[in-house]
Amino acid sequence: MARKKTTSSIAFVRTEAAPLLPPPASQTGALGWLHRNILASMTDFSSPVAAIKSLLMAFFTLLIGYVGITQIISLVDFAFISAVWTDPDGLKREACWTVDQGGELPSGWHGACWPFVKAKFKFLMYGPYDIDQLWRVNLTGIIGLVALAWLLIEPLPFRRYVGIFLLTVYPVLAIILLYGKLDPSSATLSILTLGGILSPTPTTLMALILIGLGLMTVARLGAMGRLDRRIEDHARKIELSGWFVIGFALIFALFAEGYGLDRIDTNDWGGLMITLVVAITGIVASLPLGILLALGRRSTMPAARIICTVFIEFWRGVPLITVLFMASVMLPLFLPEGVNFDNLLRALVGVMLFSAAYMAEVVRGGLQAIDKGQFEGSSAVGLTYWQSMRLVILPQALTHVIPGIVNTFIGLFKDTTLVSIIGLFDLLGAGQSALADAAWASPVQSHSMYLFIAAIFFVFCFGMSRYSIFMENKLSRSRRH
Amino acid sequence: MNSDKSLLLKYLYDTRTRSIIFQVLLILSLVFGFWWIVDNTAVNLQAQNKSVGFGFLTQTAGFAISDTLGTWLFDYEVGTSTYLDVYFIGIANTFLVAFLGIIFATILGFTFGIMRLSQNFVFRAFSTVYIELTRNIPLLVQLFFWYFAVLRSLPNARGKVDIIPDVIGINIVGLYLPSAIPQDGFSLTMWAFAIAVVITFFMNRWATKRQQETGRIFPAFWAGLGLLIGLPLIVFLVSGSPLVVEYPEFKETGPILKRGFQKGAGMVLVPEMLAVWLSLSLYTAAFIAEIVRAGIMAVNKGQTEASLALGLKPNPILRLVIIPQAMRVIIPPLTSQYLNLTKNSSLAIAIAYPELVSVFAGTALNQVGKEIEMIFMMMSVYLTFSILTSIFMNWFNARVKLVER
């Protein structure tokens, strides 16, 4: 009743909601987008100063838009529209010559010479690798790619085992497939034979396998409680070491005895393949090394801390090219005579040490971001140092710095181009030597080649950075409360 | 017997004993490893009949180095200059290209970083595409592109491309610029400039102090700018303009070998240096742009709103509130980008620009063959530089650190 009374004393009260009006035309659709994103900064003419600012903005917008669009058009034109795609008559360089140079293309033509890249494609991918043996590289690549894709795609099962496969079995498989039988004087073999103490005779192999089996039997018996208490406690470790000894014996046999694959020396490797070998080895080795170094740098033990700090700062303070020089020139001097350390291995050592130092700093950043309570809590529940690192600290610290880790990977991938300076034919090095081929000499030769190489690197690096952004979003979603 | 064993175990399980044992083992293995390397090296060097020592530095170098700042500074001449000169030439050229690259990369990087945050779609898109393209392509590929694909396809020594007709021109020999040749009495202008710098410095301190005490603002920026430009200009004009500008001279007629740009007129920047400079600064600019963007975005929006609420105008907000806070985030990674740029200048070896790695660890090393000494000397330059940078960084961080109460 009271309500009715109040309404009557007021002239007008709306009884139903006002109709929803469409947003103003300047805010929606293409026009609204244009207004918000381009015109907003150049429509203020309320004072002379504002008018000058608006005009300047309009001018620069037009200028930059013009430059950007012409650049994109000329790139597309060069790479696709004007490009020569085929060379049906086998003319080679003359296929990409204009009339002035003695060819058939119209004067002033400027486009990519793709037949040149096509002709050099195998060289760019595999370098001087034996043409009949390319299936070995392809097989290695396909296995690696499938396993990696498996690892990265979330819903697939057994990802843990695929990861273990990639880190343990796959490297050995890759060396066997790519390299073939090892050179008797190579460093890998001398490490495997423990500097010549072991020799790959059937007796040694049998003995190793027996030792492994023996260890496993002891472990099993211990687990059943038939042996001493202490063996029971360590049954798992003993079993693992048994597996390790057997695995070592098998790898040893494979490497030392050969398996029907001819040896292809690393001097005959090249192209994208060597780029990927260097990058992947660097990436895989730098993460654990970097974690160790970062833990060392934050350790309470002064000796470990000083050594790790000096090590990290040394590698971070010098350019990679000097590290590669050092590896290629000084490493042979550091090793005992007779150890043959090939060029690729030297570059790998350099790249590994270098990227480990950078990785260490990234990981250290993650460790510093972890709350002190996590360290104290994990030691309060009785975890040892390594347990608390493995189970509590590192999982958190590493997820914090995934962007940094991936950035280091991208940097490392780009830095692999430097190995061409110390004489390895990586993708860029192979490209450079392909450019020296006079049979394809034309004014657009180098443009086409660099465009192709740049595109390959761009796809890899851009893909990695997108994946890291995806991971980051996913993890931050899981951290959100 | 039993108590002895448990005492030993007690020691073994003690954290401190363990850490001491571990450290002793670590140091021992390090010393052993070091000794192993030194021993191997000594054996290997003996096998190659080589000795260790820095005597080679006084030997004369027998190879030509293209004309650059370094060769000009140290008066390089084949046959009379020593390897020590080569070393210094390398250092000078490294720092020259690093210095120029840092300036150019900073300007470009800040521009692109601010553009990427712009409301204007065109600016944003342009800088995004630029940054993503440049960051994801290796520097060496870019360097080769600029050198082999762009600068090598310029007209030969008898032709030119005009950038500013009759003033700046470029061909395959290099970029020709006018040069300013100081005459007698130009040193007065230099002194005037130095004095202006000193006065500006003290004036700034006085202005800050007065503002803090009385609140009155002194236009220190404009006064300083006026001093820095005005004082040297007045002295320059009074002393009779002792500076002759020499333009590059281009001949299209005459004997065929004498055509093209003439020697000794204007100055020339060699294409190797241009390529290194361009690729280094364009590459680093992309990284600087991302740093600048992150720095500006790190400043809380509340800061802008609070300053608006205090009645500040947009310009002072930017100058007094946003930029000082953003700089705190920007400067540390920016310094490390400068350091990266300096280290990346070593890629110049790939196109034979005569910087440290290229002339000293490349050409000179091939001739002398003192691997250990020369690589040690080369690395120590970069190490010294990076240590100096990190000392600066620590000083800076301590200065701008947030004072928490």
PDB file of N, CA and C in Angstrom, chain A residues 33 37 42 61 64-65 68 301-304 307 314 316-319 321-322 325-326 329-330 332-337 358 414 417-418 420 428 432 446-447 450 457-458 461-462 466, chain B residues 19 22-23 26-27 30 36-37 40-41 44 47-48 115 119-124 126 132 135-138 140 144 148-149 283 287 343 346-347 349 357 371 375 378-379 382-383 386:
ATOM      1  N   TRP A  33      36.399  -0.879 -34.724  1.00  0.00           N
ATOM      2  CA  TRP A  33      37.775  -1.369 -34.609  1.00  0.00           C
ATOM      3  C   TRP A  33      38.739  -0.316 -35.148  1.00  0.00           C
ATOM      4  N   ASN A  37      41.507   1.444 -32.871  1.00  0.00           N
ATOM      5  CA  ASN A  37      42.887   1.027 -33.079  1.00  0.00           C
ATOM      6  C   ASN A  37      43.712   1.942 -33.969  1.00  0.00           C
ATOM      7  N   MET A  42      44.308  10.262 -33.685  1.00  0.00           N
ATOM      8  CA  MET A  42      44.538  11.345 -34.631  1.00  0.00           C
ATOM      9  C   MET A  42      43.271  12.128 -34.960  1.00  0.00           C
ATOM     10  N   THR A  61      51.565   7.131 -39.183  1.00  0.00           N
ATOM     11  CA  THR A  61      50.799   5.910 -39.410  1.00  0.00           C
ATOM     12  C   THR A  61      50.805   5.548 -40.887  1.00  0.00           C
ATOM     13  N   ILE A  64      54.458   4.428 -41.899  1.00  0.00           N
ATOM     14  CA  ILE A  64      54.842   3.093 -41.440  1.00  0.00           C
ATOM     15  C   ILE A  64      53.978   2.033 -42.103  1.00  0.00           C
ATOM     16  N   GLY A  65      52.682   2.335 -42.242  1.00  0.00           N
ATOM     17  CA  GLY A  65      51.802   1.400 -42.935  1.00  0.00           C
ATOM     18  C   GLY A  65      52.279   1.171 -44.355  1.00  0.00           C
ATOM     19  N   GLY A  68      55.564  -0.854 -44.286  1.00  0.00           N
ATOM     20  CA  GLY A  68      55.285  -2.240 -43.921  1.00  0.00           C
ATOM     21  C   GLY A  68      54.640  -3.004 -45.050  1.00  0.00           C
ATOM     22  N   MET A 301      78.307 -24.898   0.650  1.00  0.00           N
ATOM     23  CA  MET A 301      79.721 -25.271   0.715  1.00  0.00           C
ATOM     24  C   MET A 301      80.542 -24.259  -0.074  1.00  0.00           C
ATOM     25  N   PRO A 302      81.442 -23.531   0.591  1.00  0.00           N
ATOM     26  CA  PRO A 302      82.164 -22.461  -0.106  1.00  0.00           C
ATOM     27  C   PRO A 302      82.939 -22.964  -1.328  1.00  0.00           C
ATOM     28  N   ALA A 303      83.569 -24.133  -1.220  1.00  0.00           N
ATOM     29  CA  ALA A 303      84.385 -24.590  -2.348  1.00  0.00           C
ATOM     30  C   ALA A 303      83.510 -24.812  -3.573  1.00  0.00           C
ATOM     31  N   ALA A 304      82.376 -25.498  -3.381  1.00  0.00           N
ATOM     32  CA  ALA A 304      81.488 -25.760  -4.512  1.00  0.00           C
ATOM     33  C   ALA A 304      80.949 -24.458  -5.075  1.00  0.00           C
ATOM     34  N   ILE A 307      83.701 -22.529  -7.053  1.00  0.00           N
ATOM     35  CA  ILE A 307      84.038 -23.196  -8.317  1.00  0.00           C
ATOM     36  C   ILE A 307      82.924 -22.992  -9.335  1.00  0.00           C
ATOM     37  N   PHE A 314      82.850 -17.371 -16.126  1.00  0.00           N
ATOM     38  CA  PHE A 314      83.833 -17.459 -17.206  1.00  0.00           C
ATOM     39  C   PHE A 314      83.147 -17.695 -18.539  1.00  0.00           C
ATOM     40  N   ARG A 316      80.065 -17.298 -19.373  1.00  0.00           N
ATOM     41  CA  ARG A 316      79.127 -16.259 -19.778  1.00  0.00           C
ATOM     42  C   ARG A 316      79.833 -14.986 -20.221  1.00  0.00           C
ATOM     43  N   GLY A 317      81.078 -14.847 -19.807  1.00  0.00           N
ATOM     44  CA  GLY A 317      81.802 -13.618 -20.117  1.00  0.00           C
ATOM     45  C   GLY A 317      82.449 -13.588 -21.486  1.00  0.00           C
ATOM     46  N   VAL A 318      82.546 -14.743 -22.135  1.00  0.00           N
ATOM     47  CA  VAL A 318      83.239 -14.756 -23.434  1.00  0.00           C
ATOM     48  C   VAL A 318      82.242 -15.117 -24.530  1.00  0.00           C
ATOM     49  N   PRO A 319      82.499 -14.638 -25.757  1.00  0.00           N
ATOM     50  CA  PRO A 319      81.593 -14.981 -26.857  1.00  0.00           C
ATOM     51  C   PRO A 319      81.704 -16.458 -27.231  1.00  0.00           C
ATOM     52  N   ILE A 321      81.938 -17.788 -30.037  1.00  0.00           N
ATOM     53  CA  ILE A 321      82.897 -18.094 -31.099  1.00  0.00           C
ATOM     54  C   ILE A 321      84.293 -18.332 -30.523  1.00  0.00           C
ATOM     55  N   THR A 322      84.638 -17.593 -29.437  1.00  0.00           N
ATOM     56  CA  THR A 322      85.945 -17.841 -28.822  1.00  0.00           C
ATOM     57  C   THR A 322      85.941 -19.203 -28.121  1.00  0.00           C
ATOM     58  N   PHE A 325      86.490 -21.648 -30.833  1.00  0.00           N
ATOM     59  CA  PHE A 325      87.907 -21.589 -31.209  1.00  0.00           C
ATOM     60  C   PHE A 325      88.751 -22.365 -30.215  1.00  0.00           C
ATOM     61  N   MET A 326      88.455 -22.096 -28.942  1.00  0.00           N
ATOM     62  CA  MET A 326      89.205 -22.758 -27.883  1.00  0.00           C
ATOM     63  C   MET A 326      89.023 -24.266 -28.002  1.00  0.00           C
ATOM     64  N   VAL A 329      90.873 -25.464 -31.216  1.00  0.00           N
ATOM     65  CA  VAL A 329      92.331 -25.292 -31.285  1.00  0.00           C
ATOM     66  C   VAL A 329      93.027 -25.852 -30.052  1.00  0.00           C
ATOM     67  N   MET A 330      92.438 -25.583 -28.870  1.00  0.00           N
ATOM     68  CA  MET A 330      93.154 -25.937 -27.648  1.00  0.00           C
ATOM     69  C   MET A 330      92.800 -27.317 -27.106  1.00  0.00           C
ATOM     70  N   PRO A 332      92.560 -30.276 -28.484  1.00  0.00           N
ATOM     71  CA  PRO A 332      93.504 -31.340 -28.845  1.00  0.00           C
ATOM     72  C   PRO A 332      94.796 -31.268 -28.043  1.00  0.00           C
ATOM     73  N   LEU A 333      95.182 -30.042 -27.632  1.00  0.00           N
ATOM     74  CA  LEU A 333      96.405 -29.914 -26.834  1.00  0.00           C
ATOM     75  C   LEU A 333      96.202 -30.439 -25.429  1.00  0.00           C
ATOM     76  N   PHE A 334      94.965 -30.331 -24.932  1.00  0.00           N
ATOM     77  CA  PHE A 334      94.682 -30.705 -23.546  1.00  0.00           C
ATOM     78  C   PHE A 334      94.617 -32.214 -23.354  1.00  0.00           C
ATOM     79  N   LEU A 335      94.370 -32.943 -24.439  1.00  0.00           N
ATOM     80  CA  LEU A 335      94.128 -34.374 -24.294  1.00  0.00           C
ATOM     81  C   LEU A 335      95.401 -35.158 -24.556  1.00  0.00           C
ATOM     82  N   PRO A 336      95.487 -36.344 -23.950  1.00  0.00           N
ATOM     83  CA  PRO A 336      96.685 -37.145 -24.186  1.00  0.00           C
ATOM     84  C   PRO A 336      96.831 -37.489 -25.665  1.00  0.00           C
ATOM     85  N   GLU A 337      98.052 -37.691 -26.073  1.00  0.00           N
ATOM     86  CA  GLU A 337      98.311 -37.993 -27.478  1.00  0.00           C
ATOM     87  C   GLU A 337      97.605 -39.267 -27.896  1.00  0.00           C
ATOM     88  N   TYR A 358      74.737 -20.694 -19.275  1.00  0.00           N
ATOM     89  CA  TYR A 358      73.550 -19.845 -19.413  1.00  0.00           C
ATOM     90  C   TYR A 358      72.349 -20.482 -18.729  1.00  0.00           C
ATOM     91  N   LYS A 414      69.911 -20.960 -32.426  1.00  0.00           N
ATOM     92  CA  LYS A 414      70.427 -19.965 -33.363  1.00  0.00           C
ATOM     93  C   LYS A 414      71.954 -19.951 -33.355  1.00  0.00           C
ATOM     94  N   THR A 417      74.630 -21.886 -35.654  1.00  0.00           N
ATOM     95  CA  THR A 417      75.172 -21.423 -36.931  1.00  0.00           C
ATOM     96  C   THR A 417      76.659 -21.101 -36.821  1.00  0.00           C
ATOM     97  N   LEU A 418      77.117 -20.797 -35.604  1.00  0.00           N
ATOM     98  CA  LEU A 418      78.515 -20.400 -35.451  1.00  0.00           C
ATOM     99  C   LEU A 418      79.478 -21.549 -35.738  1.00  0.00           C
ATOM    100  N   SER A 420      79.703 -23.112 -38.208  1.00  0.00           N
ATOM    101  CA  SER A 420      80.189 -23.027 -39.593  1.00  0.00           C
ATOM    102  C   SER A 420      81.512 -22.265 -39.643  1.00  0.00           C
ATOM    103  N   LEU A 428      73.815 -23.313 -42.400  1.00  0.00           N
ATOM    104  CA  LEU A 428      74.332 -22.074 -42.967  1.00  0.00           C
ATOM    105  C   LEU A 428      75.639 -22.306 -43.720  1.00  0.00           C
ATOM    106  N   GLN A 432      76.419 -21.552 -47.528  1.00  0.00           N
ATOM    107  CA  GLN A 432      77.527 -20.728 -48.016  1.00  0.00           C
ATOM    108  C   GLN A 432      78.310 -21.457 -49.099  1.00  0.00           C
ATOM    109  N   SER A 446      72.104 -15.445 -53.866  1.00  0.00           N
ATOM    110  CA  SER A 446      72.294 -15.365 -52.417  1.00  0.00           C
ATOM    111  C   SER A 446      70.984 -14.987 -51.720  1.00  0.00           C
ATOM    112  N   HIS A 447      70.174 -14.121 -52.349  1.00  0.00           N
ATOM    113  CA  HIS A 447      68.898 -13.756 -51.741  1.00  0.00           C
ATOM    114  C   HIS A 447      68.046 -15.008 -51.509  1.00  0.00           C
ATOM    115  N   TYR A 450      69.540 -17.317 -48.679  1.00  0.00           N
ATOM    116  CA  TYR A 450      69.380 -16.812 -47.314  1.00  0.00           C
ATOM    117  C   TYR A 450      67.910 -16.797 -46.905  1.00  0.00           C
ATOM    118  N   PHE A 457      65.091 -21.573 -40.037  1.00  0.00           N
ATOM    119  CA  PHE A 457      65.388 -21.194 -38.652  1.00  0.00           C
ATOM    120  C   PHE A 457      64.173 -20.547 -38.008  1.00  0.00           C
ATOM    121  N   PHE A 458      63.470 -19.707 -38.791  1.00  0.00           N
ATOM    122  CA  PHE A 458      62.318 -19.024 -38.236  1.00  0.00           C
ATOM    123  C   PHE A 458      61.267 -20.027 -37.782  1.00  0.00           C
ATOM    124  N   CYS A 461      62.490 -21.721 -34.482  1.00  0.00           N
ATOM    125  CA  CYS A 461      62.562 -20.848 -33.307  1.00  0.00           C
ATOM    126  C   CYS A 461      61.190 -20.323 -32.930  1.00  0.00           C
ATOM    127  N   PHE A 462      60.405 -19.919 -33.936  1.00  0.00           N
ATOM    128  CA  PHE A 462      59.085 -19.389 -33.660  1.00  0.00           C
ATOM    129  C   PHE A 462      58.210 -20.488 -33.054  1.00  0.00           C
ATOM    130  N   ARG A 466      56.369 -20.298 -29.429  1.00  0.00           N
ATOM    131  CA  ARG A 466      54.916 -20.477 -29.274  1.00  0.00           C
ATOM    132  C   ARG A 466      54.628 -21.590 -28.285  1.00  0.00           C
TER     133      ARG A 466
ATOM    134  N   SER B  19      80.226 -32.456   4.390  1.00  0.00           N
ATOM    135  CA  SER B  19      80.452 -31.366   3.452  1.00  0.00           C
ATOM    136  C   SER B  19      81.941 -31.087   3.305  1.00  0.00           C
ATOM    137  N   PHE B  22      83.341 -33.784   1.078  1.00  0.00           N
ATOM    138  CA  PHE B  22      82.933 -33.544  -0.299  1.00  0.00           C
ATOM    139  C   PHE B  22      83.763 -32.428  -0.926  1.00  0.00           C
ATOM    140  N   GLN B  23      83.964 -31.348  -0.153  1.00  0.00           N
ATOM    141  CA  GLN B  23      84.700 -30.224  -0.732  1.00  0.00           C
ATOM    142  C   GLN B  23      86.148 -30.574  -0.984  1.00  0.00           C
ATOM    143  N   LEU B  26      86.248 -32.517  -4.072  1.00  0.00           N
ATOM    144  CA  LEU B  26      86.008 -31.648  -5.220  1.00  0.00           C
ATOM    145  C   LEU B  26      87.285 -30.914  -5.606  1.00  0.00           C
ATOM    146  N   ILE B  27      87.940 -30.327  -4.575  1.00  0.00           N
ATOM    147  CA  ILE B  27      89.143 -29.557  -4.869  1.00  0.00           C
ATOM    148  C   ILE B  27      90.238 -30.471  -5.397  1.00  0.00           C
ATOM    149  N   LEU B  30      89.571 -31.329  -8.930  1.00  0.00           N
ATOM    150  CA  LEU B  30      89.835 -30.168  -9.775  1.00  0.00           C
ATOM    151  C   LEU B  30      91.329 -29.995 -10.003  1.00  0.00           C
ATOM    152  N   TRP B  36      96.376 -32.693 -14.955  1.00  0.00           N
ATOM    153  CA  TRP B  36      96.319 -33.611 -16.093  1.00  0.00           C
ATOM    154  C   TRP B  36      96.359 -32.818 -17.399  1.00  0.00           C
ATOM    155  N   ILE B  37      95.549 -31.739 -17.457  1.00  0.00           N
ATOM    156  CA  ILE B  37      95.506 -30.926 -18.667  1.00  0.00           C
ATOM    157  C   ILE B  37      96.853 -30.263 -18.916  1.00  0.00           C
ATOM    158  N   ASN B  40      99.349 -32.857 -20.098  1.00  0.00           N
ATOM    159  CA  ASN B  40      99.102 -33.231 -21.490  1.00  0.00           C
ATOM    160  C   ASN B  40      99.560 -32.139 -22.434  1.00  0.00           C
ATOM    161  N   THR B  41      99.216 -30.886 -22.080  1.00  0.00           N
ATOM    162  CA  THR B  41      99.577 -29.773 -22.945  1.00  0.00           C
ATOM    163  C   THR B  41     101.085 -29.682 -23.087  1.00  0.00           C
ATOM    164  N   ASN B  44     102.232 -32.405 -25.348  1.00  0.00           N
ATOM    165  CA  ASN B  44     101.850 -32.146 -26.738  1.00  0.00           C
ATOM    166  C   ASN B  44     102.664 -31.024 -27.352  1.00  0.00           C
ATOM    167  N   ALA B  47     106.034 -32.211 -28.188  1.00  0.00           N
ATOM    168  CA  ALA B  47     106.012 -33.039 -29.391  1.00  0.00           C
ATOM    169  C   ALA B  47     105.966 -32.172 -30.643  1.00  0.00           C
ATOM    170  N   GLN B  48     105.328 -30.992 -30.529  1.00  0.00           N
ATOM    171  CA  GLN B  48     105.238 -30.109 -31.700  1.00  0.00           C
ATOM    172  C   GLN B  48     106.378 -29.097 -31.738  1.00  0.00           C
ATOM    173  N   MET B 115      56.469   1.456 -29.643  1.00  0.00           N
ATOM    174  CA  MET B 115      55.492   1.252 -30.710  1.00  0.00           C
ATOM    175  C   MET B 115      54.656   0.001 -30.461  1.00  0.00           C
ATOM    176  N   GLN B 119      48.484   2.290 -28.978  1.00  0.00           N
ATOM    177  CA  GLN B 119      47.071   1.992 -29.240  1.00  0.00           C
ATOM    178  C   GLN B 119      46.852   1.824 -30.740  1.00  0.00           C
ATOM    179  N   ASN B 120      47.793   2.378 -31.499  1.00  0.00           N
ATOM    180  CA  ASN B 120      47.653   2.398 -32.945  1.00  0.00           C
ATOM    181  C   ASN B 120      48.013   1.045 -33.542  1.00  0.00           C
ATOM    182  N   PHE B 121      47.067   0.450 -34.244  1.00  0.00           N
ATOM    183  CA  PHE B 121      47.268  -0.898 -34.761  1.00  0.00           C
ATOM    184  C   PHE B 121      48.456  -0.972 -35.721  1.00  0.00           C
ATOM    185  N   VAL B 122      48.611   0.044 -36.564  1.00  0.00           N
ATOM    186  CA  VAL B 122      49.680   0.006 -37.564  1.00  0.00           C
ATOM    187  C   VAL B 122      51.044  -0.062 -36.881  1.00  0.00           C
ATOM    188  N   PHE B 123      51.222   0.807 -35.882  1.00  0.00           N
ATOM    189  CA  PHE B 123      52.497   0.803 -35.157  1.00  0.00           C
ATOM    190  C   PHE B 123      52.740  -0.560 -34.501  1.00  0.00           C
ATOM    191  N   ARG B 124      51.660  -1.033 -33.848  1.00  0.00           N
ATOM    192  CA  ARG B 124      51.784  -2.275 -33.086  1.00  0.00           C
ATOM    193  C   ARG B 124      52.145  -3.432 -34.010  1.00  0.00           C
ATOM    194  N   PHE B 126      53.441  -3.386 -37.036  1.00  0.00           N
ATOM    195  CA  PHE B 126      54.755  -3.237 -37.657  1.00  0.00           C
ATOM    196  C   PHE B 126      55.844  -3.694 -36.705  1.00  0.00           C
ATOM    197  N   GLU B 132      59.421 -10.207 -34.116  1.00  0.00           N
ATOM    198  CA  GLU B 132      59.377 -11.673 -34.242  1.00  0.00           C
ATOM    199  C   GLU B 132      60.303 -12.160 -35.351  1.00  0.00           C
ATOM    200  N   ARG B 135      64.105 -11.619 -34.152  1.00  0.00           N
ATOM    201  CA  ARG B 135      64.543 -12.424 -33.014  1.00  0.00           C
ATOM    202  C   ARG B 135      64.719 -13.891 -33.376  1.00  0.00           C
ATOM    203  N   ASN B 136      63.954 -14.367 -34.356  1.00  0.00           N
ATOM    204  CA  ASN B 136      63.938 -15.797 -34.625  1.00  0.00           C
ATOM    205  C   ASN B 136      64.820 -16.223 -35.785  1.00  0.00           C
ATOM    206  N   ILE B 137      65.621 -15.307 -36.276  1.00  0.00           N
ATOM    207  CA  ILE B 137      66.557 -15.674 -37.337  1.00  0.00           C
ATOM    208  C   ILE B 137      67.967 -15.435 -36.805  1.00  0.00           C
ATOM    209  N   PRO B 138      68.854 -16.434 -36.921  1.00  0.00           N
ATOM    210  CA  PRO B 138      70.185 -16.282 -36.333  1.00  0.00           C
ATOM    211  C   PRO B 138      70.912 -15.046 -36.834  1.00  0.00           C
ATOM    212  N   LEU B 140      73.969 -14.646 -37.488  1.00  0.00           N
ATOM    213  CA  LEU B 140      74.941 -14.893 -38.551  1.00  0.00           C
ATOM    214  C   LEU B 140      74.257 -14.902 -39.916  1.00  0.00           C
ATOM    215  N   PHE B 144      75.241 -12.389 -42.890  1.00  0.00           N
ATOM    216  CA  PHE B 144      75.552 -12.819 -44.254  1.00  0.00           C
ATOM    217  C   PHE B 144      74.617 -12.159 -45.246  1.00  0.00           C
ATOM    218  N   PHE B 148      76.606 -10.287 -47.914  1.00  0.00           N
ATOM    219  CA  PHE B 148      76.731 -10.935 -49.229  1.00  0.00           C
ATOM    220  C   PHE B 148      75.575 -10.581 -50.155  1.00  0.00           C
ATOM    221  N   ALA B 149      74.367 -10.483 -49.595  1.00  0.00           N
ATOM    222  CA  ALA B 149      73.223 -10.273 -50.488  1.00  0.00           C
ATOM    223  C   ALA B 149      72.963  -8.795 -50.756  1.00  0.00           C
ATOM    224  N   TYR B 283      69.498  -6.641 -34.947  1.00  0.00           N
ATOM    225  CA  TYR B 283      69.209  -7.853 -34.170  1.00  0.00           C
ATOM    226  C   TYR B 283      68.987  -7.498 -32.707  1.00  0.00           C
ATOM    227  N   PHE B 287      65.593  -7.351 -29.276  1.00  0.00           N
ATOM    228  CA  PHE B 287      65.632  -7.790 -27.873  1.00  0.00           C
ATOM    229  C   PHE B 287      65.407  -6.608 -26.941  1.00  0.00           C
ATOM    230  N   LYS B 343      79.835  -8.946 -27.364  1.00  0.00           N
ATOM    231  CA  LYS B 343      80.362 -10.291 -27.599  1.00  0.00           C
ATOM    232  C   LYS B 343      80.008 -10.766 -29.002  1.00  0.00           C
ATOM    233  N   SER B 346      81.994 -10.426 -32.322  1.00  0.00           N
ATOM    234  CA  SER B 346      83.029 -11.381 -32.731  1.00  0.00           C
ATOM    235  C   SER B 346      82.605 -12.174 -33.963  1.00  0.00           C
ATOM    236  N   LEU B 347      81.305 -12.175 -34.280  1.00  0.00           N
ATOM    237  CA  LEU B 347      80.864 -12.877 -35.498  1.00  0.00           C
ATOM    238  C   LEU B 347      81.455 -12.234 -36.741  1.00  0.00           C
ATOM    239  N   ILE B 349      84.169 -12.082 -37.652  1.00  0.00           N
ATOM    240  CA  ILE B 349      85.224 -12.908 -38.246  1.00  0.00           C
ATOM    241  C   ILE B 349      84.708 -13.581 -39.511  1.00  0.00           C
ATOM    242  N   VAL B 357      88.686 -10.900 -32.606  1.00  0.00           N
ATOM    243  CA  VAL B 357      88.721 -12.329 -32.916  1.00  0.00           C
ATOM    244  C   VAL B 357      89.244 -12.542 -34.333  1.00  0.00           C
ATOM    245  N   GLU B 371      98.595 -20.865 -29.819  1.00  0.00           N
ATOM    246  CA  GLU B 371      97.171 -20.967 -29.508  1.00  0.00           C
ATOM    247  C   GLU B 371      96.859 -20.505 -28.088  1.00  0.00           C
ATOM    248  N   ILE B 375      94.669 -17.129 -27.441  1.00  0.00           N
ATOM    249  CA  ILE B 375      93.269 -17.271 -27.043  1.00  0.00           C
ATOM    250  C   ILE B 375      93.074 -16.742 -25.631  1.00  0.00           C
ATOM    251  N   MET B 378      92.854 -13.007 -25.972  1.00  0.00           N
ATOM    252  CA  MET B 378      91.591 -12.587 -26.570  1.00  0.00           C
ATOM    253  C   MET B 378      90.451 -12.705 -25.561  1.00  0.00           C
ATOM    254  N   MET B 379      90.429 -13.846 -24.849  1.00  0.00           N
ATOM    255  CA  MET B 379      89.341 -14.042 -23.901  1.00  0.00           C
ATOM    256  C   MET B 379      89.411 -13.026 -22.771  1.00  0.00           C
ATOM    257  N   TYR B 382      87.391  -9.830 -23.413  1.00  0.00           N
ATOM    258  CA  TYR B 382      85.945  -9.947 -23.222  1.00  0.00           C
ATOM    259  C   TYR B 382      85.602 -10.120 -21.750  1.00  0.00           C
ATOM    260  N   LEU B 383      86.430 -10.919 -21.050  1.00  0.00           N
ATOM    261  CA  LEU B 383      86.154 -11.145 -19.627  1.00  0.00           C
ATOM    262  C   LEU B 383      86.252  -9.844 -18.843  1.00  0.00           C
ATOM    263  N   SER B 386      83.244  -7.798 -19.480  1.00  0.00           N
ATOM    264  CA  SER B 386      81.995  -8.244 -18.845  1.00  0.00           C
ATOM    265  C   SER B 386      82.078  -8.091 -17.338  1.00  0.00           C
TER     266      SER B 386
END
